[in-house]
JSON list of C-alpha atoms in Angstrom, two decimals:
[
{"chain": "D", "resi": 524, "resn": "MET", "atom": "CA", "xyz": [-16.89, 9.68, -40.74]},
{"chain": "D", "resi": 525, "resn": "VAL", "atom": "CA", "xyz": [-13.89, 7.63, -39.63]},
{"chain": "D", "resi": 526, "resn": "MET", "atom": "CA", "xyz": [-13.60, 3.88, -39.98]},
{"chain": "D", "resi": 527, "resn": "ALA", "atom": "CA", "xyz": [-11.04, 1.70, -38.21]},
{"chain": "D", "resi": 528, "resn": "PRO", "atom": "CA", "xyz": [-9.44, -1.07, -40.26]},
{"chain": "D", "resi": 529, "resn": "GLU", "atom": "CA", "xyz": [-11.46, -4.26, -40.55]},
{"chain": "D", "resi": 530, "resn": "GLY", "atom": "CA", "xyz": [-10.81, -6.54, -37.59]},
{"chain": "D", "resi": 531, "resn": "TYR", "atom": "CA", "xyz": [-9.23, -3.66, -35.66]},
{"chain": "D", "resi": 532, "resn": "LYS", "atom": "CA", "xyz": [-8.00, -4.32, -32.13]},
{"chain": "D", "resi": 533, "resn": "ASP", "atom": "CA", "xyz": [-6.16, -2.04, -29.76]},
{"chain": "D", "resi": 534, "resn": "ASN", "atom": "CA", "xyz": [-2.76, -3.71, -29.95]},
{"chain": "D", "resi": 535, "resn": "MET", "atom": "CA", "xyz": [-0.76, -0.53, -29.56]},
{"chain": "D", "resi": 536, "resn": "LEU", "atom": "CA", "xyz": [2.66, -1.16, -28.01]},
{"chain": "D", "resi": 537, "resn": "ILE", "atom": "CA", "xyz": [3.45, 1.36, -25.27]},
{"chain": "D", "resi": 538, "resn": "HIS", "atom": "CA", "xyz": [6.91, 0.95, -23.79]},
{"chain": "D", "resi": 539, "resn": "TYR", "atom": "CA", "xyz": [8.02, 2.49, -20.52]},
{"chain": "D", "resi": 540, "resn": "TYR", "atom": "CA", "xyz": [11.82, 2.63, -20.49]},
{"chain": "D", "resi": 541, "resn": "ALA", "atom": "CA", "xyz": [13.92, 4.11, -17.68]},
{"chain": "D", "resi": 542, "resn": "PHE", "atom": "CA", "xyz": [17.38, 5.24, -18.83]},
{"chain": "D", "resi": 543, "resn": "ALA", "atom": "CA", "xyz": [20.24, 5.25, -16.32]},
{"chain": "D", "resi": 544, "resn": "SER", "atom": "CA", "xyz": [24.01, 5.33, -16.70]},
{"chain": "D", "resi": 545, "resn": "LEU", "atom": "CA", "xyz": [26.21, 3.25, -14.41]},
{"chain": "D", "resi": 546, "resn": "ARG", "atom": "CA", "xyz": [28.63, 6.16, -14.63]},
{"chain": "D", "resi": 547, "resn": "TYR", "atom": "CA", "xyz": [26.33, 7.81, -12.09]},
{"chain": "D", "resi": 548, "resn": "TRP", "atom": "CA", "xyz": [24.58, 4.90, -10.40]},
{"chain": "D", "resi": 549, "resn": "ASN", "atom": "CA", "xyz": [27.11, 2.65, -8.69]},
{"chain": "D", "resi": 550, "resn": "ASN", "atom": "CA", "xyz": [25.54, -0.62, -9.79]},
{"chain": "D", "resi": 551, "resn": "LEU", "atom": "CA", "xyz": [22.31, -2.20, -10.92]},
{"chain": "D", "resi": 552, "resn": "GLU", "atom": "CA", "xyz": [21.44, -3.22, -7.37]},
{"chain": "D", "resi": 553, "resn": "SER", "atom": "CA", "xyz": [21.19, 0.43, -6.34]},
{"chain": "D", "resi": 554, "resn": "LEU", "atom": "CA", "xyz": [18.59, 0.96, -9.07]},
{"chain": "D", "resi": 555, "resn": "THR", "atom": "CA", "xyz": [16.39, -1.99, -8.09]},
{"chain": "D", "resi": 556, "resn": "PRO", "atom": "CA", "xyz": [14.42, -0.26, -5.29]},
{"chain": "D", "resi": 557, "resn": "VAL", "atom": "CA", "xyz": [14.12, 2.92, -7.37]},
{"chain": "D", "resi": 558, "resn": "MET", "atom": "CA", "xyz": [12.66, 0.97, -10.28]},
{"chain": "D", "resi": 559, "resn": "LYS", "atom": "CA", "xyz": [10.27, -0.87, -7.97]},
{"chain": "D", "resi": 560, "resn": "ARG", "atom": "CA", "xyz": [8.92, 2.36, -6.47]},
{"chain": "D", "resi": 561, "resn": "LEU", "atom": "CA", "xyz": [8.63, 3.94, -9.91]},
{"chain": "D", "resi": 562, "resn": "GLU", "atom": "CA", "xyz": [6.64, 0.95, -11.22]},
{"chain": "D", "resi": 563, "resn": "GLU", "atom": "CA", "xyz": [4.34, 1.12, -8.20]},
{"chain": "D", "resi": 564, "resn": "LYS", "atom": "CA", "xyz": [3.81, 4.84, -8.80]},
{"chain": "D", "resi": 565, "resn": "LEU", "atom": "CA", "xyz": [2.99, 4.45, -12.50]},
{"chain": "D", "resi": 566, "resn": "LYS", "atom": "CA", "xyz": [1.27, 1.08, -12.04]},
{"chain": "D", "resi": 567, "resn": "THR", "atom": "CA", "xyz": [3.06, -0.48, -15.01]},
{"chain": "D", "resi": 568, "resn": "LYS", "atom": "CA", "xyz": [6.11, -2.53, -15.93]},
{"chain": "D", "resi": 569, "resn": "ILE", "atom": "CA", "xyz": [9.19, -0.43, -16.70]},
{"chain": "D", "resi": 570, "resn": "THR", "atom": "CA", "xyz": [12.27, -1.69, -18.54]},
{"chain": "D", "resi": 571, "resn": "LEU", "atom": "CA", "xyz": [15.65, -0.44, -17.32]},
{"chain": "D", "resi": 572, "resn": "VAL", "atom": "CA", "xyz": [18.08, 0.57, -20.06]},
{"chain": "D", "resi": 573, "resn": "THR", "atom": "CA", "xyz": [21.73, 1.13, -19.07]},
{"chain": "D", "resi": 574, "resn": "SER", "atom": "CA", "xyz": [23.65, 0.56, -22.32]},
{"chain": "D", "resi": 575, "resn": "VAL", "atom": "CA", "xyz": [23.33, -0.14, -26.03]},
{"chain": "D", "resi": 576, "resn": "ASP", "atom": "CA", "xyz": [23.68, -3.81, -25.17]},
{"chain": "D", "resi": 577, "resn": "ASN", "atom": "CA", "xyz": [20.22, -3.96, -23.61]},
{"chain": "D", "resi": 578, "resn": "LEU", "atom": "CA", "xyz": [18.22, -1.66, -25.88]},
{"chain": "D", "resi": 579, "resn": "PRO", "atom": "CA", "xyz": [14.67, -3.12, -26.04]},
{"chain": "D", "resi": 580, "resn": "GLU", "atom": "CA", "xyz": [12.48, -3.68, -29.09]},
{"chain": "D", "resi": 581, "resn": "SER", "atom": "CA", "xyz": [10.60, -1.10, -31.12]},
{"chain": "D", "resi": 582, "resn": "GLY", "atom": "CA", "xyz": [6.97, -0.13, -30.61]},
{"chain": "D", "resi": 583, "resn": "ASP", "atom": "CA", "xyz": [4.33, 2.56, -31.08]},
{"chain": "D", "resi": 584, "resn": "ILE", "atom": "CA", "xyz": [4.79, 4.87, -28.09]},
{"chain": "D", "resi": 585, "resn": "LEU", "atom": "CA", "xyz": [7.95, 5.30, -26.03]},
{"chain": "D", "resi": 586, "resn": "VAL", "atom": "CA", "xyz": [7.69, 6.76, -22.53]},
{"chain": "D", "resi": 587, "resn": "ALA", "atom": "CA", "xyz": [11.32, 7.69, -21.88]},
{"chain": "D", "resi": 588, "resn": "ILE", "atom": "CA", "xyz": [12.25, 8.22, -18.22]},
{"chain": "D", "resi": 589, "resn": "PRO", "atom": "CA", "xyz": [15.76, 9.65, -17.72]},
{"chain": "D", "resi": 590, "resn": "LEU", "atom": "CA", "xyz": [17.22, 8.81, -14.30]},
{"chain": "D", "resi": 591, "resn": "SER", "atom": "CA", "xyz": [20.72, 10.18, -14.90]},
{"chain": "D", "resi": 592, "resn": "GLY", "atom": "CA", "xyz": [22.98, 11.96, -17.33]},
{"chain": "D", "resi": 593, "resn": "ALA", "atom": "CA", "xyz": [24.97, 10.35, -20.17]},
{"chain": "D", "resi": 594, "resn": "VAL", "atom": "CA", "xyz": [21.94, 8.52, -21.59]},
{"chain": "D", "resi": 595, "resn": "GLN", "atom": "CA", "xyz": [20.86, 10.97, -24.30]},
{"chain": "D", "resi": 596, "resn": "PRO", "atom": "CA", "xyz": [22.16, 8.80, -27.19]},
{"chain": "D", "resi": 597, "resn": "LEU", "atom": "CA", "xyz": [20.31, 5.79, -25.78]},
{"chain": "D", "resi": 598, "resn": "ILE", "atom": "CA", "xyz": [17.04, 7.75, -25.63]},
{"chain": "D", "resi": 599, "resn": "MET", "atom": "CA", "xyz": [17.48, 9.08, -29.16]},
{"chain": "D", "resi": 600, "resn": "SER", "atom": "CA", "xyz": [18.28, 5.62, -30.50]},
{"chain": "D", "resi": 601, "resn": "GLU", "atom": "CA", "xyz": [15.18, 4.15, -28.90]},
{"chain": "D", "resi": 602, "resn": "SER", "atom": "CA", "xyz": [13.02, 7.11, -29.93]},
{"chain": "D", "resi": 603, "resn": "ASN", "atom": "CA", "xyz": [13.89, 6.43, -33.57]},
{"chain": "D", "resi": 604, "resn": "LYS", "atom": "CA", "xyz": [12.34, 2.97, -33.21]},
{"chain": "D", "resi": 605, "resn": "HIS", "atom": "CA", "xyz": [8.97, 4.32, -32.04]},
{"chain": "D", "resi": 606, "resn": "LYS", "atom": "CA", "xyz": [6.25, 6.32, -33.74]},
{"chain": "D", "resi": 607, "resn": "TYR", "atom": "CA", "xyz": [5.98, 8.76, -30.83]},
{"chain": "D", "resi": 608, "resn": "THR", "atom": "CA", "xyz": [8.07, 9.61, -27.77]},
{"chain": "D", "resi": 609, "resn": "ILE", "atom": "CA", "xyz": [6.98, 11.14, -24.47]},
{"chain": "D", "resi": 610, "resn": "ILE", "atom": "CA", "xyz": [9.79, 12.36, -22.23]},
{"chain": "D", "resi": 611, "resn": "TYR", "atom": "CA", "xyz": [8.67, 11.92, -18.62]},
{"chain": "D", "resi": 612, "resn": "ALA", "atom": "CA", "xyz": [10.46, 14.12, -16.07]},
{"chain": "D", "resi": 613, "resn": "ALA", "atom": "CA", "xyz": [10.18, 11.60, -13.24]},
{"chain": "D", "resi": 614, "resn": "TYR", "atom": "CA", "xyz": [12.97, 13.27, -11.28]},
{"chain": "D", "resi": 615, "resn": "ILE", "atom": "CA", "xyz": [10.62, 16.12, -10.25]},
{"chain": "D", "resi": 616, "resn": "GLU", "atom": "CA", "xyz": [9.63, 15.69, -6.62]},
{"chain": "D", "resi": 617, "resn": "GLY", "atom": "CA", "xyz": [6.10, 14.34, -6.38]},
{"chain": "D", "resi": 618, "resn": "ASN", "atom": "CA", "xyz": [6.59, 12.06, -9.36]},
{"chain": "D", "resi": 619, "resn": "ILE", "atom": "CA", "xyz": [8.85, 9.78, -7.30]},
{"chain": "D", "resi": 620, "resn": "SER", "atom": "CA", "xyz": [9.89, 9.64, -3.66]},
{"chain": "D", "resi": 621, "resn": "PRO", "atom": "CA", "xyz": [11.91, 12.56, -2.26]},
{"chain": "D", "resi": 622, "resn": "GLU", "atom": "CA", "xyz": [14.94, 10.28, -1.86]},
{"chain": "D", "resi": 623, "resn": "ASP", "atom": "CA", "xyz": [14.77, 9.02, -5.44]},
{"chain": "D", "resi": 624, "resn": "SER", "atom": "CA", "xyz": [14.13, 12.55, -6.72]},
{"chain": "D", "resi": 625, "resn": "ASP", "atom": "CA", "xyz": [17.23, 13.77, -4.89]},
{"chain": "D", "resi": 626, "resn": "LEU", "atom": "CA", "xyz": [19.38, 10.99, -6.36]},
{"chain": "D", "resi": 627, "resn": "ALA", "atom": "CA", "xyz": [18.09, 11.41, -9.93]},
{"chain": "D", "resi": 628, "resn": "SER", "atom": "CA", "xyz": [18.59, 15.17, -9.73]},
{"chain": "D", "resi": 629, "resn": "ARG", "atom": "CA", "xyz": [22.09, 14.73, -8.31]},
{"chain": "D", "resi": 630, "resn": "TYR", "atom": "CA", "xyz": [22.85, 12.33, -11.18]},
{"chain": "D", "resi": 631, "resn": "ASN", "atom": "CA", "xyz": [21.88, 14.94, -13.81]},
{"chain": "D", "resi": 632, "resn": "ALA", "atom": "CA", "xyz": [18.44, 13.63, -14.82]},
{"chain": "D", "resi": 633, "resn": "ALA", "atom": "CA", "xyz": [17.17, 17.21, -15.22]},
{"chain": "D", "resi": 634, "resn": "PRO", "atom": "CA", "xyz": [19.78, 18.32, -17.79]},
{"chain": "D", "resi": 635, "resn": "THR", "atom": "CA", "xyz": [19.21, 15.06, -19.65]},
{"chain": "D", "resi": 636, "resn": "VAL", "atom": "CA", "xyz": [15.47, 15.72, -19.90]},
{"chain": "D", "resi": 637, "resn": "MET", "atom": "CA", "xyz": [16.00, 19.23, -21.25]},
{"chain": "D", "resi": 638, "resn": "ASP", "atom": "CA", "xyz": [18.88, 18.25, -23.55]},
{"chain": "D", "resi": 639, "resn": "THR", "atom": "CA", "xyz": [16.87, 15.42, -25.08]},
{"chain": "D", "resi": 640, "resn": "TRP", "atom": "CA", "xyz": [13.71, 17.50, -25.32]},
{"chain": "D", "resi": 641, "resn": "ALA", "atom": "CA", "xyz": [15.65, 20.31, -27.05]},
{"chain": "D", "resi": 642, "resn": "VAL", "atom": "CA", "xyz": [16.26, 17.89, -29.92]},
{"chain": "D", "resi": 643, "resn": "LEU", "atom": "CA", "xyz": [13.02, 15.90, -29.93]},
{"chain": "D", "resi": 644, "resn": "HIS", "atom": "CA", "xyz": [10.69, 18.91, -29.78]},
{"chain": "D", "resi": 645, "resn": "ARG", "atom": "CA", "xyz": [11.77, 19.89, -33.29]},
{"chain": "D", "resi": 646, "resn": "LYS", "atom": "CA", "xyz": [9.86, 16.87, -34.54]},
{"chain": "D", "resi": 647, "resn": "LEU", "atom": "CA", "xyz": [6.08, 16.50, -34.53]},
{"chain": "D", "resi": 648, "resn": "ASN", "atom": "CA", "xyz": [6.23, 13.07, -32.89]},
{"chain": "D", "resi": 649, "resn": "ALA", "atom": "CA", "xyz": [7.39, 13.95, -29.38]},
{"chain": "D", "resi": 650, "resn": "SER", "atom": "CA", "xyz": [6.16, 15.70, -26.24]},
{"chain": "D", "resi": 651, "resn": "ILE", "atom": "CA", "xyz": [7.15, 16.18, -22.61]},
{"chain": "D", "resi": 652, "resn": "ALA", "atom": "CA", "xyz": [5.24, 15.39, -19.40]},
{"chain": "D", "resi": 653, "resn": "LEU", "atom": "CA", "xyz": [6.21, 17.06, -16.11]},
{"chain": "D", "resi": 654, "resn": "ASN", "atom": "CA", "xyz": [3.89, 15.06, -13.86]},
{"chain": "D", "resi": 655, "resn": "GLN", "atom": "CA", "xyz": [1.78, 11.92, -13.87]},
{"chain": "D", "resi": 656, "resn": "GLN", "atom": "CA", "xyz": [-1.44, 13.68, -14.87]},
{"chain": "D", "resi": 657, "resn": "GLN", "atom": "CA", "xyz": [0.26, 15.22, -17.91]},
{"chain": "D", "resi": 658, "resn": "LEU", "atom": "CA", "xyz": [1.68, 11.81, -18.80]},
{"chain": "D", "resi": 659, "resn": "THR", "atom": "CA", "xyz": [-1.78, 10.23, -18.68]},
{"chain": "D", "resi": 660, "resn": "GLU", "atom": "CA", "xyz": [-3.28, 13.02, -20.79]},
{"chain": "D", "resi": 661, "resn": "GLU", "atom": "CA", "xyz": [-0.46, 12.78, -23.34]},
{"chain": "D", "resi": 662, "resn": "LEU", "atom": "CA", "xyz": [-0.90, 9.01, -23.65]},
{"chain": "D", "resi": 663, "resn": "VAL", "atom": "CA", "xyz": [-4.65, 9.37, -24.28]},
{"chain": "D", "resi": 664, "resn": "ALA", "atom": "CA", "xyz": [-4.09, 12.05, -26.93]},
{"chain": "D", "resi": 665, "resn": "VAL", "atom": "CA", "xyz": [-1.23, 10.25, -28.66]},
{"chain": "D", "resi": 666, "resn": "LYS", "atom": "CA", "xyz": [-3.08, 6.93, -28.77]},
{"chain": "D", "resi": 667, "resn": "ALA", "atom": "CA", "xyz": [-6.07, 8.67, -30.36]},
{"chain": "D", "resi": 668, "resn": "ALA", "atom": "CA", "xyz": [-3.85, 10.38, -32.94]},
{"chain": "D", "resi": 669, "resn": "LEU", "atom": "CA", "xyz": [-2.06, 7.14, -33.87]},
{"chain": "D", "resi": 670, "resn": "GLU", "atom": "CA", "xyz": [-5.36, 5.27, -34.12]},
{"chain": "D", "resi": 671, "resn": "LEU", "atom": "CA", "xyz": [-6.67, 8.04, -36.37]},
{"chain": "D", "resi": 672, "resn": "LYS", "atom": "CA", "xyz": [-3.56, 7.72, -38.52]},
{"chain": "D", "resi": 673, "resn": "ASN", "atom": "CA", "xyz": [-4.41, 4.05, -39.06]},
{"chain": "D", "resi": 674, "resn": "SER", "atom": "CA", "xyz": [-8.06, 4.74, -39.88]},
{"chain": "D", "resi": 675, "resn": "LYS", "atom": "CA", "xyz": [-10.02, 5.33, -43.05]},
{"chain": "D", "resi": 676, "resn": "PHE", "atom": "CA", "xyz": [-11.79, 8.64, -43.69]},
{"chain": "D", "resi": 677, "resn": "ILE", "atom": "CA", "xyz": [-15.14, 8.57, -45.46]},
{"chain": "D", "resi": 678, "resn": "LEU", "atom": "CA", "xyz": [-15.99, 11.96, -46.91]},
{"chain": "D", "resi": 679, "resn": "VAL", "atom": "CA", "xyz": [-19.73, 12.23, -47.47]},
{"chain": "D", "resi": 680, "resn": "GLY", "atom": "CA", "xyz": [-20.75, 14.64, -50.21]},
{"chain": "D", "resi": 681, "resn": "LYS", "atom": "CA", "xyz": [-19.07, 17.96, -50.83]},
{"chain": "D", "resi": 682, "resn": "THR", "atom": "CA", "xyz": [-19.23, 21.36, -49.23]},
{"chain": "D", "resi": 683, "resn": "GLU", "atom": "CA", "xyz": [-20.16, 24.46, -51.16]},
{"chain": "D", "resi": 684, "resn": "PRO", "atom": "CA", "xyz": [-17.22, 25.92, -53.11]},
{"chain": "D", "resi": 685, "resn": "TRP", "atom": "CA", "xyz": [-17.06, 29.02, -50.92]},
{"chain": "D", "resi": 686, "resn": "VAL", "atom": "CA", "xyz": [-16.43, 27.02, -47.71]},
{"chain": "D", "resi": 687, "resn": "ILE", "atom": "CA", "xyz": [-12.73, 27.42, -46.91]},
{"chain": "D", "resi": 688, "resn": "SER", "atom": "CA", "xyz": [-12.34, 25.45, -43.63]},
{"chain": "D", "resi": 689, "resn": "ASN", "atom": "CA", "xyz": [-11.86, 22.09, -45.37]},
{"chain": "D", "resi": 690, "resn": "SER", "atom": "CA", "xyz": [-10.40, 20.76, -48.61]},
{"chain": "D", "resi": 691, "resn": "PRO", "atom": "CA", "xyz": [-12.21, 19.05, -51.47]},
{"chain": "D", "resi": 692, "resn": "GLU", "atom": "CA", "xyz": [-9.05, 17.12, -52.32]},
{"chain": "D", "resi": 693, "resn": "PRO", "atom": "CA", "xyz": [-8.91, 13.64, -50.70]},
{"chain": "D", "resi": 694, "resn": "SER", "atom": "CA", "xyz": [-5.10, 13.65, -50.90]},
{"chain": "D", "resi": 695, "resn": "ASP", "atom": "CA", "xyz": [-4.98, 16.55, -48.43]},
{"chain": "D", "resi": 696, "resn": "TYR", "atom": "CA", "xyz": [-6.24, 14.23, -45.66]},
{"chain": "D", "resi": 697, "resn": "LYS", "atom": "CA", "xyz": [-3.65, 11.51, -46.23]},
{"chain": "D", "resi": 698, "resn": "SER", "atom": "CA", "xyz": [-1.28, 13.04, -43.68]},
{"chain": "D", "resi": 699, "resn": "ILE", "atom": "CA", "xyz": [-3.68, 12.24, -40.83]},
{"chain": "D", "resi": 700, "resn": "CYS", "atom": "CA", "xyz": [-5.24, 8.94, -41.94]},
{"chain": "D", "resi": 701, "resn": "ARG", "atom": "CA", "xyz": [-4.51, 5.70, -43.78]},
{"chain": "D", "resi": 702, "resn": "ASP", "atom": "CA", "xyz": [-6.99, 6.09, -46.63]},
{"chain": "D", "resi": 703, "resn": "VAL", "atom": "CA", "xyz": [-9.77, 8.36, -47.90]},
{"chain": "D", "resi": 704, "resn": "GLU", "atom": "CA", "xyz": [-12.96, 7.31, -49.67]},
{"chain": "D", "resi": 705, "resn": "LEU", "atom": "CA", "xyz": [-15.50, 9.65, -51.27]},
{"chain": "D", "resi": 706, "resn": "VAL", "atom": "CA", "xyz": [-19.17, 8.66, -51.12]},
{"chain": "D", "resi": 707, "resn": "SER", "atom": "CA", "xyz": [-22.25, 10.55, -52.17]},
{"chain": "D", "resi": 708, "resn": "GLN", "atom": "CA", "xyz": [-25.08, 11.51, -49.84]},
{"chain": "D", "resi": 709, "resn": "LEU", "atom": "CA", "xyz": [-27.42, 9.25, -51.84]},
{"chain": "D", "resi": 710, "resn": "GLU", "atom": "CA", "xyz": [-25.18, 6.25, -51.05]},
{"chain": "D", "resi": 711, "resn": "VAL", "atom": "CA", "xyz": [-25.46, 7.01, -47.34]},
{"chain": "D", "resi": 712, "resn": "ILE", "atom": "CA", "xyz": [-29.25, 7.31, -47.60]},
{"chain": "D", "resi": 713, "resn": "ASP", "atom": "CA", "xyz": [-29.49, 4.00, -49.48]},
{"chain": "D", "resi": 714, "resn": "GLN", "atom": "CA", "xyz": [-27.28, 2.31, -46.90]},
{"chain": "D", "resi": 715, "resn": "TYR", "atom": "CA", "xyz": [-29.36, 3.75, -44.06]},
{"chain": "D", "resi": 716, "resn": "ASN", "atom": "CA", "xyz": [-32.61, 2.52, -45.61]},
{"chain": "D", "resi": 717, "resn": "SER", "atom": "CA", "xyz": [-31.20, -0.96, -46.13]},
{"chain": "D", "resi": 718, "resn": "VAL", "atom": "CA", "xyz": [-30.38, -1.52, -42.45]},
{"chain": "D", "resi": 719, "resn": "THR", "atom": "CA", "xyz": [-32.91, -3.61, -40.53]},
{"chain": "D", "resi": 720, "resn": "ASP", "atom": "CA", "xyz": [-34.01, -2.94, -36.96]},
{"chain": "D", "resi": 721, "resn": "LYS", "atom": "CA", "xyz": [-32.23, -6.12, -35.92]},
{"chain": "D", "resi": 722, "resn": "GLU", "atom": "CA", "xyz": [-28.95, -4.94, -37.43]},
{"chain": "D", "resi": 723, "resn": "ALA", "atom": "CA", "xyz": [-29.33, -1.52, -35.83]},
{"chain": "D", "resi": 724, "resn": "GLU", "atom": "CA", "xyz": [-30.14, -2.87, -32.37]},
{"chain": "D", "resi": 725, "resn": "TYR", "atom": "CA", "xyz": [-26.51, -3.42, -31.37]},
{"chain": "D", "resi": 726, "resn": "PHE", "atom": "CA", "xyz": [-25.51, 0.15, -32.25]},
{"chain": "D", "resi": 727, "resn": "TYR", "atom": "CA", "xyz": [-28.59, 1.57, -30.57]},
{"chain": "D", "resi": 728, "resn": "HIS", "atom": "CA", "xyz": [-27.67, -0.01, -27.26]},
{"chain": "D", "resi": 729, "resn": "LEU", "atom": "CA", "xyz": [-23.96, 0.77, -27.73]},
{"chain": "D", "resi": 730, "resn": "TYR", "atom": "CA", "xyz": [-24.56, 4.51, -27.92]},
{"chain": "D", "resi": 731, "resn": "HIS", "atom": "CA", "xyz": [-27.78, 4.78, -25.91]},
{"chain": "D", "resi": 732, "resn": "ASP", "atom": "CA", "xyz": [-26.38, 2.98, -22.88]},
{"chain": "D", "resi": 733, "resn": "ASP", "atom": "CA", "xyz": [-23.26, 5.16, -22.82]},
{"chain": "D", "resi": 734, "resn": "ALA", "atom": "CA", "xyz": [-25.14, 8.42, -23.32]}
]
């Protein structure tokens, strides 16, 4: 059983940052239409990062979108301020317009993606998405993993000593959750018997209606 912290709300901060160097792009004005089309494609607000002077704030998940070369240090710096980083290869045709894909590719977005990923993939808190569907799937999985990390595990009873697929030591679960509590099966039975029909009604409809 997994319990979210009391008063839990989904306040996870997901930041979409596009990284571009003015060494490749002539000026910020040339990036404006590219950013607009990219935001329309992903249906979200995207922050443009061009130097260390405009590095945004930290958060939970960073979706890093390289649009040129010479931005690897910026991506790494921002990645260190987030719990998880997803490198999105937006330069691949189909992810953005053919014109924007051509420009980003010409400005070395592809080598930047692979160079950055070559470093980040050594950690367990990074992944790469090659298209929008992969990006969506990664976000769902990462959000679930981070929410699990902030949850409390309730271990009910104990398995037989010959079962080897889990551990009897609560400390072994600390790497994937916030806290672990051991309860006996009798405690669960007592709790179950103490719940009134009125108290159970909400949960009945919650799971029955979604079944």
